[in-house]
Amino acid sequence: MFRLETTIICTFSVLFVAVKADFRARNCSQVAEACAGRGFSFTNIPLQEIPGPHLRVCPQGNTCCTQEMEDAFGQQSKLDFDHLLEETTETLRTTFVSRHERFDEFFLELLENTERSLHEMFQKTYGKPYLQNAEVFVNLFAELKRYYTGGNVNLEEMLNDFWSQLLERMFMLLNSQYVITEDYLECIIKYADQLKPFGDVPKKLKVQVTRAFIAARTFVQGLYVGREVAKRVSKVNGTPACLRVLTKMVYCPFCQGMPAVKPCKNYCLNVMKGCLANQADLNPEWNQYIDAMLLVAQRLEGPFNIESVMGPIDVKISEAIMILQDNSAEVSFRVFQGCGQPKPAGSTRSARGVSNVYSSRFRPYSPEERPTTAAGTSLDRLRIVWRTMQHSVIDIKEQLKLFKNFWSNLPEAICVEDKVTAGNVSEGECWNGHTKSRYFPEVVKDGLTSQVNNPEVDVDITRPDTIIRQQIMALRVVTNKLKNAYNGNDITFQDSSKNFPFLQKNSCRIQWGFQKV
């Protein structure tokens, strides 16, 4: 009898402990605290687990969640996903924004300072004859700036026109005793290639200017495209299927009374590879774009970089003017042979002669002769800025290298330990989508087509994201342009509002359609 009583008492004690443990497991007080910590303000959180047939995402067994709670978790999952993308892509986006602004401002400042320096020096050196013909040089820089800022300018034709206009003005000044008509000027231009009145300067300068400006403009445009692509891709919304599994991954542990348990890393990776499958498909084009940007960056450091071309352009043009002056008699003689002798201008003008047109001969000058005027000091300052810019080129090259495979690495960047997941060290202590245990499925590969085997996310591989497909096209277009720029070839701009509205700027600075010339 004593043994029976003892057995009953022991059995009752075991049952009491079991019931007490079960009660402790079903307590939802930690869920209430965790929800408050996340900013949720639910009106009614169960104190103990309740039956869960009302749940649509989380397991429907006993649960700590009401339908109101699960719905709120679903809405929060969208905000969480947007925040994760925003946070993970922030460095990429800010890098492209800052570098684009820095290079763009520098190149524009370089153009303005070079024009100002040339004007100061030519006014000092050539005086009134220059001022009377200054619009030729003003037009040169206006066209260079228009080209750089996206205008449809053929650099070679524009430079040929500059030298033709300069030859016309110089010929009239050197032969002021004659009447030079428009028809006669047209005849002179026909003989320009044969005469080479400016020596080899126009040919050399054409090669230098075209390569330098093609590289500078295309590099800045490439930074702009990278910036816009990163901005648009980081704003792509998650699909309903994605948001559903995000809720399951992050918030269903709350409903199971385990708010502190984080997802298993491989579980998170499968979820993110499904949610970011379209972003991963951007990766091949993105890598080609990065490689092309690195190629053009070399042009900003090489012998045809824009500063080394534009800095001494005043000296080079002055050299060309001196060559014409030194050979003016021969040039005029050969022009007279080909175009005929022009009519004398009359006694008053003829008596002035060429010697009276210029109070002194044209003379060449060197950069050392530049005065310490505002223009001179601004050019010197710009050279200091350029040395800083050389460091910026090195910097952007290193940054670009780091950004390779950025989009395919997004899941890994998001599913980091302590931030989102429990990490590999706690495989048996993580949420696997159903309970607190190890996650067994393998991690799927990147890209849309690979998601047919994704065990977590239902991805429609037949419907690629439209916005991301547009960015892939934008990258292909600019990569082609960058490769052409590296080889010294240019591509003209066309109105692209119909074909590429996703890369249109609100301002008129740059239009993003491309077409080979």
Coordinates of C-alpha atoms in Angstrom, one line a residue, residues 69-517:
M69 CA -0.7 40.8 -35.6
E70 CA 0.1 38.7 -38.6
D71 CA -1.4 41.3 -40.9
A72 CA 0.8 44.0 -39.3
F73 CA 3.8 41.7 -39.6
G74 CA 3.1 41.4 -43.3
Q75 CA 3.0 45.2 -43.8
Q76 CA 6.1 45.7 -41.8
S77 CA 7.9 43.1 -43.9
K78 CA 7.6 45.3 -47.0
L79 CA 9.1 48.3 -45.0
D80 CA 11.9 46.0 -43.7
F81 CA 12.7 44.7 -47.2
D82 CA 12.8 48.3 -48.6
H83 CA 15.1 49.4 -45.7
L84 CA 17.4 46.4 -46.1
L85 CA 17.9 47.2 -49.8
E86 CA 18.3 50.9 -49.1
E87 CA 20.9 50.2 -46.4
T88 CA 22.8 47.6 -48.3
T89 CA 23.1 49.6 -51.5
E90 CA 23.8 53.0 -49.7
T91 CA 27.6 52.9 -50.2
L92 CA 27.2 52.0 -53.8
R93 CA 24.7 54.8 -54.5
T94 CA 26.5 57.5 -52.5
T95 CA 29.9 56.6 -54.1
F96 CA 28.5 57.1 -57.7
V97 CA 26.6 60.3 -56.7
S98 CA 29.7 61.9 -55.1
R99 CA 32.1 60.8 -57.8
H100 CA 29.9 61.9 -60.6
E101 CA 29.4 65.4 -59.1
R102 CA 33.2 65.7 -58.4
F103 CA 34.4 64.8 -61.9
D104 CA 31.6 66.8 -63.7
E105 CA 32.4 69.9 -61.7
F106 CA 36.1 69.5 -62.4
F107 CA 35.8 69.1 -66.1
L108 CA 33.5 72.1 -66.4
E109 CA 35.8 74.2 -64.2
L110 CA 38.7 73.2 -66.4
L111 CA 37.0 74.4 -69.5
E112 CA 36.0 77.7 -68.0
N113 CA 39.5 78.4 -66.6
T114 CA 41.2 77.4 -69.8
E115 CA 39.1 79.8 -71.8
R116 CA 39.7 82.6 -69.4
S117 CA 43.4 82.0 -69.4
L118 CA 43.5 81.9 -73.2
H119 CA 41.5 85.2 -73.4
E120 CA 43.9 86.9 -70.9
M121 CA 47.0 85.8 -72.7
F122 CA 45.9 86.4 -76.3
Q123 CA 44.6 89.8 -75.3
K124 CA 48.0 90.7 -73.8
T125 CA 50.0 89.1 -76.7
Y126 CA 48.0 90.0 -79.8
G127 CA 46.0 93.0 -78.5
K128 CA 43.4 94.5 -80.8
P129 CA 43.6 92.0 -83.7
Y130 CA 42.6 89.3 -81.2
L131 CA 39.8 91.3 -79.6
Q132 CA 38.4 92.0 -83.1
N133 CA 38.3 88.2 -83.8
A134 CA 37.8 86.8 -80.3
E135 CA 34.4 85.3 -81.2
V136 CA 36.3 82.5 -83.1
F137 CA 37.8 81.4 -79.8
V138 CA 34.6 82.0 -77.9
N139 CA 32.8 79.7 -80.3
L140 CA 35.5 77.1 -80.0
F141 CA 35.0 76.8 -76.2
A142 CA 31.3 77.1 -76.5
E143 CA 31.2 74.1 -78.8
L144 CA 33.6 72.1 -76.6
K145 CA 31.4 72.8 -73.6
R146 CA 28.3 71.9 -75.6
Y147 CA 29.9 68.7 -76.6
Y148 CA 30.9 67.8 -73.0
T149 CA 27.4 68.6 -71.6
G150 CA 25.7 66.3 -74.1
G151 CA 25.3 68.3 -77.2
N152 CA 25.3 66.5 -80.6
V153 CA 28.6 67.9 -81.7
N154 CA 31.0 66.3 -84.1
L155 CA 34.4 67.2 -82.6
E156 CA 36.4 66.7 -85.7
E157 CA 34.2 68.8 -87.9
M158 CA 34.0 71.4 -85.2
L159 CA 37.8 71.7 -84.9
N160 CA 38.1 71.7 -88.7
D161 CA 35.7 74.7 -88.7
F162 CA 37.7 76.4 -86.0
W163 CA 40.9 76.2 -88.0
S164 CA 39.1 77.3 -91.2
Q165 CA 37.7 80.3 -89.5
L166 CA 41.0 81.2 -88.0
L167 CA 42.7 80.8 -91.4
E168 CA 40.1 83.2 -93.0
R169 CA 40.6 85.8 -90.3
M170 CA 44.4 85.5 -90.3
F171 CA 44.5 85.7 -94.1
M172 CA 42.4 88.8 -94.2
L173 CA 44.6 90.4 -91.5
L174 CA 47.8 89.5 -93.2
N175 CA 46.5 90.7 -96.6
S176 CA 44.5 93.7 -95.5
Q177 CA 45.5 95.6 -98.6
Y178 CA 43.2 93.4 -100.6
V179 CA 39.4 93.0 -100.8
I180 CA 38.8 89.4 -99.6
T181 CA 35.2 88.3 -100.5
E182 CA 33.2 85.4 -99.1
D183 CA 33.7 83.5 -102.4
Y184 CA 37.4 84.1 -102.2
L185 CA 37.5 82.8 -98.6
E186 CA 35.7 79.6 -99.7
C187 CA 38.4 79.1 -102.3
I188 CA 41.1 79.6 -99.7
I189 CA 39.6 76.8 -97.6
K190 CA 39.8 74.4 -100.5
Y191 CA 43.6 74.7 -100.5
A192 CA 44.0 74.5 -96.7
D193 CA 44.8 70.8 -96.7
Q194 CA 47.5 71.3 -99.4
L195 CA 48.9 74.5 -97.8
K196 CA 49.0 73.3 -94.2
P197 CA 49.1 76.9 -93.1
F198 CA 49.3 76.0 -89.4
G199 CA 51.8 73.2 -89.9
D200 CA 50.9 69.9 -88.1
V201 CA 49.4 71.7 -85.0
P202 CA 45.7 71.2 -86.1
K203 CA 46.2 67.5 -86.9
K204 CA 47.9 66.8 -83.6
L205 CA 45.5 68.9 -81.6
K206 CA 42.5 67.3 -83.2
V207 CA 43.7 63.8 -82.1
Q208 CA 44.5 65.1 -78.6
V209 CA 41.2 67.0 -78.1
T210 CA 38.9 64.4 -79.5
R211 CA 40.4 61.6 -77.4
A212 CA 40.5 63.7 -74.2
F213 CA 36.9 65.0 -74.5
I214 CA 35.5 61.6 -75.6
A215 CA 37.0 60.0 -72.6
A216 CA 36.1 62.7 -70.1
R217 CA 32.5 63.1 -71.3
T218 CA 31.9 59.3 -71.5
F219 CA 33.4 58.7 -68.1
V220 CA 31.2 61.2 -66.4
Q221 CA 28.2 59.8 -68.4
G222 CA 29.2 56.4 -67.2
L223 CA 29.2 57.5 -63.6
Y224 CA 25.7 59.0 -64.1
V225 CA 24.3 55.8 -65.6
G226 CA 25.8 53.8 -62.7
R227 CA 24.2 56.1 -60.3
E228 CA 20.8 56.0 -61.9
V229 CA 20.9 52.2 -62.3
A230 CA 21.8 51.7 -58.6
K231 CA 19.1 54.1 -57.5
R232 CA 16.4 52.4 -59.6
V233 CA 17.4 48.8 -58.8
S234 CA 17.5 49.6 -55.0
K235 CA 13.9 50.8 -55.2
V236 CA 12.5 47.7 -56.9
N237 CA 9.5 46.4 -54.8
G238 CA 9.3 42.9 -53.5
T239 CA 6.7 40.6 -55.0
P240 CA 3.7 39.4 -52.9
A241 CA 5.3 36.0 -52.7
C242 CA 8.6 37.5 -51.5
L243 CA 6.9 39.6 -48.8
R244 CA 5.0 36.6 -47.7
V245 CA 8.2 34.5 -47.1
L246 CA 9.9 37.5 -45.5
T247 CA 7.1 37.6 -43.0
K248 CA 7.4 33.9 -42.4
M249 CA 11.2 34.2 -42.0
V250 CA 11.4 37.2 -39.7
Y251 CA 8.1 37.4 -37.7
C252 CA 6.7 33.8 -37.5
P253 CA 9.1 33.1 -34.6
F254 CA 7.1 35.7 -32.7
C255 CA 3.9 33.7 -33.3
Q256 CA 5.7 30.6 -32.0
G257 CA 6.7 32.3 -28.8
M258 CA 10.3 32.6 -29.8
P259 CA 10.8 36.3 -30.8
A260 CA 14.6 36.2 -30.0
V261 CA 15.3 33.3 -32.4
K262 CA 16.8 34.5 -35.7
P263 CA 16.6 32.8 -39.1
C264 CA 19.2 30.2 -40.2
K265 CA 21.6 31.7 -42.6
N266 CA 21.0 29.3 -45.5
Y267 CA 17.3 29.7 -45.0
C268 CA 17.8 33.5 -45.3
L269 CA 20.0 33.1 -48.4
N270 CA 17.3 31.0 -50.2
V271 CA 14.7 33.6 -49.3
M272 CA 16.8 36.5 -50.5
K273 CA 18.0 34.7 -53.6
G274 CA 14.3 34.3 -54.5
C275 CA 13.4 37.9 -53.6
L276 CA 16.5 39.3 -55.4
A277 CA 16.6 37.0 -58.4
N278 CA 16.0 39.8 -60.9
Q279 CA 18.8 41.9 -59.3
A280 CA 21.2 39.0 -59.7
D281 CA 20.4 38.9 -63.4
L282 CA 21.7 42.4 -63.6
N283 CA 25.1 41.2 -62.4
P284 CA 26.7 40.1 -65.8
E285 CA 26.0 43.4 -67.5
W286 CA 27.0 45.3 -64.4
N287 CA 30.4 43.6 -64.4
Q288 CA 31.0 44.4 -68.0
Y289 CA 30.0 48.0 -67.3
I290 CA 32.5 48.1 -64.4
D291 CA 35.3 46.7 -66.6
A292 CA 34.5 49.3 -69.3
M293 CA 34.6 52.1 -66.8
L294 CA 38.0 50.9 -65.6
L295 CA 39.3 51.0 -69.2
V296 CA 38.1 54.6 -69.7
A297 CA 39.6 55.6 -66.3
Q298 CA 43.0 54.7 -67.8
R299 CA 42.4 57.5 -70.4
L300 CA 42.0 60.0 -67.6
E301 CA 45.5 59.2 -66.4
G302 CA 47.3 58.7 -69.8
P303 CA 48.9 61.2 -72.2
F304 CA 45.5 62.2 -73.7
N305 CA 43.9 63.2 -70.4
I306 CA 41.9 66.3 -70.7
E307 CA 44.0 68.5 -68.4
S308 CA 47.2 67.8 -70.3
V309 CA 45.5 68.7 -73.5
M310 CA 43.5 71.8 -72.4
G311 CA 46.2 73.3 -70.1
P312 CA 48.6 74.3 -72.9
I313 CA 46.0 74.8 -75.7
D314 CA 46.7 78.5 -75.8
V315 CA 50.4 77.9 -76.4
K316 CA 49.6 75.4 -79.1
I317 CA 47.2 77.7 -80.9
S318 CA 49.7 80.5 -80.6
E319 CA 52.3 78.2 -82.1
A320 CA 50.0 77.6 -85.1
I321 CA 49.5 81.3 -85.5
M322 CA 53.3 81.9 -85.6
I323 CA 53.7 79.2 -88.2
L324 CA 51.2 80.9 -90.5
Q325 CA 52.9 84.3 -89.9
D326 CA 56.3 83.0 -90.7
N327 CA 55.1 81.4 -93.9
S328 CA 52.5 84.1 -94.7
A329 CA 54.3 85.2 -98.0
E330 CA 54.4 81.7 -99.4
V331 CA 50.8 80.9 -98.3
S332 CA 49.5 84.1 -99.8
F333 CA 51.5 83.4 -103.1
R334 CA 50.0 79.9 -103.4
V335 CA 46.5 81.1 -102.6
F336 CA 46.9 83.8 -105.3
Q337 CA 48.0 81.2 -107.7
G338 CA 45.0 79.0 -107.1
C339 CA 42.3 81.5 -106.4
G340 CA 43.5 84.5 -108.4
Q341 CA 44.8 87.8 -107.4
P342 CA 42.3 89.7 -105.2
K343 CA 41.4 93.3 -105.9
P344 CA 43.3 96.0 -104.1
A345 CA 41.3 97.5 -101.2
G346 CA 42.0 101.1 -102.2
S347 CA 44.6 103.7 -101.5
T348 CA 43.5 104.5 -97.9
R349 CA 43.4 100.9 -96.7
S350 CA 46.3 99.8 -98.9
A351 CA 48.5 102.5 -97.5
R352 CA 48.1 101.0 -94.1
G353 CA 49.7 97.7 -95.1
V354 CA 50.1 94.7 -93.0
S355 CA 52.8 96.4 -90.8
N356 CA 50.2 99.0 -89.6
V357 CA 47.6 96.4 -88.8
Y358 CA 49.9 95.0 -86.1
S359 CA 51.9 97.4 -84.0
S360 CA 54.2 94.5 -83.4
R361 CA 54.7 91.0 -84.8
F362 CA 52.9 88.1 -83.4
R363 CA 55.2 86.4 -81.0
P364 CA 54.9 83.0 -79.3
Y365 CA 54.8 82.8 -75.6
S366 CA 55.3 80.0 -73.1
P367 CA 53.4 79.1 -69.9
E368 CA 56.1 80.8 -67.8
E369 CA 55.1 84.2 -69.3
R370 CA 51.6 83.9 -68.0
P371 CA 50.9 86.8 -65.6
T372 CA 49.8 86.4 -62.1
T373 CA 46.3 87.7 -63.0
A374 CA 43.1 86.1 -61.9
A375 CA 43.2 83.9 -64.9
G376 CA 46.8 82.8 -64.4
T377 CA 46.4 82.0 -60.7
S378 CA 43.1 80.2 -61.4
L379 CA 44.8 78.0 -63.9
D380 CA 47.6 77.2 -61.4
R381 CA 45.0 76.4 -58.8
L382 CA 43.3 74.2 -61.3
R383 CA 46.5 72.2 -61.8
I384 CA 46.5 71.6 -58.0
V385 CA 43.0 70.5 -58.3
W386 CA 43.9 68.2 -61.1
R387 CA 46.6 66.6 -59.0
T388 CA 44.0 66.0 -56.5
M389 CA 41.8 64.6 -59.2
Q390 CA 44.4 62.1 -60.2
H391 CA 44.1 60.7 -56.7
S392 CA 40.3 60.7 -57.3
V393 CA 40.8 58.6 -60.4
I394 CA 42.8 56.1 -58.4
D395 CA 40.1 56.1 -55.8
I396 CA 37.2 55.6 -58.2
K397 CA 39.1 52.7 -59.9
E398 CA 39.5 51.0 -56.5
Q399 CA 35.9 51.6 -55.7
L400 CA 34.7 50.2 -59.1
K401 CA 36.7 47.0 -58.5
L402 CA 35.0 46.5 -55.1
F403 CA 31.6 46.9 -56.8
K404 CA 32.1 44.0 -59.1
N405 CA 29.5 41.2 -58.5
F406 CA 27.6 43.6 -56.3
W407 CA 24.1 42.5 -57.3
S408 CA 24.8 38.8 -57.0
N409 CA 26.4 39.3 -53.6
L410 CA 23.3 41.1 -52.2
P411 CA 21.8 38.1 -50.5
E412 CA 25.1 37.5 -48.7
A413 CA 25.4 41.2 -47.8
I414 CA 21.9 41.1 -46.3
C415 CA 22.0 37.7 -44.5
V416 CA 24.8 38.6 -42.2
E417 CA 25.1 37.2 -38.7
D418 CA 23.5 39.2 -35.9
K419 CA 21.9 41.7 -38.3
V420 CA 19.4 39.3 -39.8
T421 CA 20.4 35.7 -39.2
A422 CA 21.6 33.6 -36.4
G423 CA 24.8 32.8 -38.3
N424 CA 26.5 29.5 -39.1
V425 CA 27.6 29.0 -35.5
S426 CA 24.0 28.5 -34.3
E427 CA 22.6 26.2 -36.9
G428 CA 20.6 24.1 -34.4
E429 CA 19.4 27.2 -32.6
C430 CA 17.9 29.1 -35.5
W431 CA 14.5 29.5 -37.2
N432 CA 14.1 27.3 -40.3
G433 CA 10.7 28.5 -41.3
H434 CA 8.8 25.9 -39.3
T435 CA 10.5 25.6 -35.9
K436 CA 13.7 26.2 -34.0
S437 CA 16.0 23.7 -35.6
R438 CA 18.6 23.1 -38.3
Y439 CA 17.9 24.2 -41.9
F440 CA 18.6 21.3 -44.3
P441 CA 17.8 22.4 -47.9
E442 CA 20.8 23.5 -50.1
V443 CA 21.2 27.1 -51.1
V444 CA 20.1 27.7 -54.7
K445 CA 22.1 29.4 -57.4
D446 CA 21.8 33.1 -58.4
G447 CA 19.4 34.5 -61.0
L448 CA 15.9 34.1 -62.1
T449 CA 16.0 30.7 -63.9
S450 CA 17.7 29.1 -60.9
Q451 CA 14.7 29.9 -58.7
V452 CA 12.6 27.1 -60.2
N453 CA 14.3 25.0 -57.5
N454 CA 14.0 27.5 -54.7
P455 CA 12.4 25.7 -51.7
E456 CA 11.2 28.9 -50.0
V457 CA 10.1 31.4 -52.6
D458 CA 7.6 30.9 -55.4
V459 CA 9.2 32.8 -58.2
D460 CA 7.6 33.2 -61.6
I461 CA 10.7 32.8 -63.8
T462 CA 8.6 33.6 -67.0
R463 CA 8.0 37.3 -65.9
P464 CA 11.3 39.2 -65.4
D465 CA 11.0 42.6 -63.6
T466 CA 10.5 45.3 -66.2
I467 CA 12.4 48.0 -64.3
I468 CA 15.5 45.8 -64.0
R469 CA 15.3 44.7 -67.6
Q470 CA 15.4 48.4 -68.5
Q471 CA 18.5 48.9 -66.4
I472 CA 20.2 45.9 -68.1
M473 CA 19.6 47.6 -71.4
A474 CA 20.9 50.9 -70.1
L475 CA 24.1 49.2 -69.0
R476 CA 24.5 47.5 -72.3
V477 CA 24.2 50.8 -74.1
V478 CA 26.6 52.7 -71.9
T479 CA 29.1 49.8 -71.9
N480 CA 29.2 49.9 -75.7
K481 CA 29.8 53.7 -75.5
L482 CA 32.6 53.3 -72.9
K483 CA 34.4 50.7 -75.1
N484 CA 34.2 53.0 -78.1
A485 CA 35.5 55.9 -76.0
Y486 CA 38.4 53.8 -74.8
N487 CA 39.3 53.2 -78.5
G488 CA 38.9 56.9 -79.3
N489 CA 35.6 56.5 -81.1
D490 CA 32.6 58.6 -80.4
I491 CA 28.9 57.9 -80.4
T492 CA 26.3 60.7 -81.0
F493 CA 23.3 61.5 -78.9
Q494 CA 19.8 61.3 -80.1
D495 CA 16.4 62.1 -78.4
S496 CA 15.7 58.9 -76.5
S497 CA 12.5 59.7 -74.7
K498 CA 10.7 56.9 -76.6
N499 CA 13.4 54.3 -76.3
F500 CA 15.0 55.0 -73.0
P501 CA 12.6 57.0 -70.8
F502 CA 14.1 55.4 -67.7
L503 CA 17.4 57.3 -68.2
Q504 CA 16.0 60.7 -69.0
K505 CA 17.1 63.6 -66.9
N506 CA 14.7 66.4 -66.0
S507 CA 17.3 69.0 -67.1
C508 CA 18.6 69.4 -70.7
R509 CA 22.2 68.6 -69.7
I510 CA 22.3 65.1 -71.1
Q511 CA 20.0 62.9 -73.2
W512 CA 20.7 59.2 -73.0
G513 CA 20.2 57.7 -76.4
F514 CA 23.1 56.5 -78.4
Q515 CA 23.9 55.8 -82.0
K516 CA 27.1 55.1 -83.8
V517 CA 28.4 57.7 -86.2

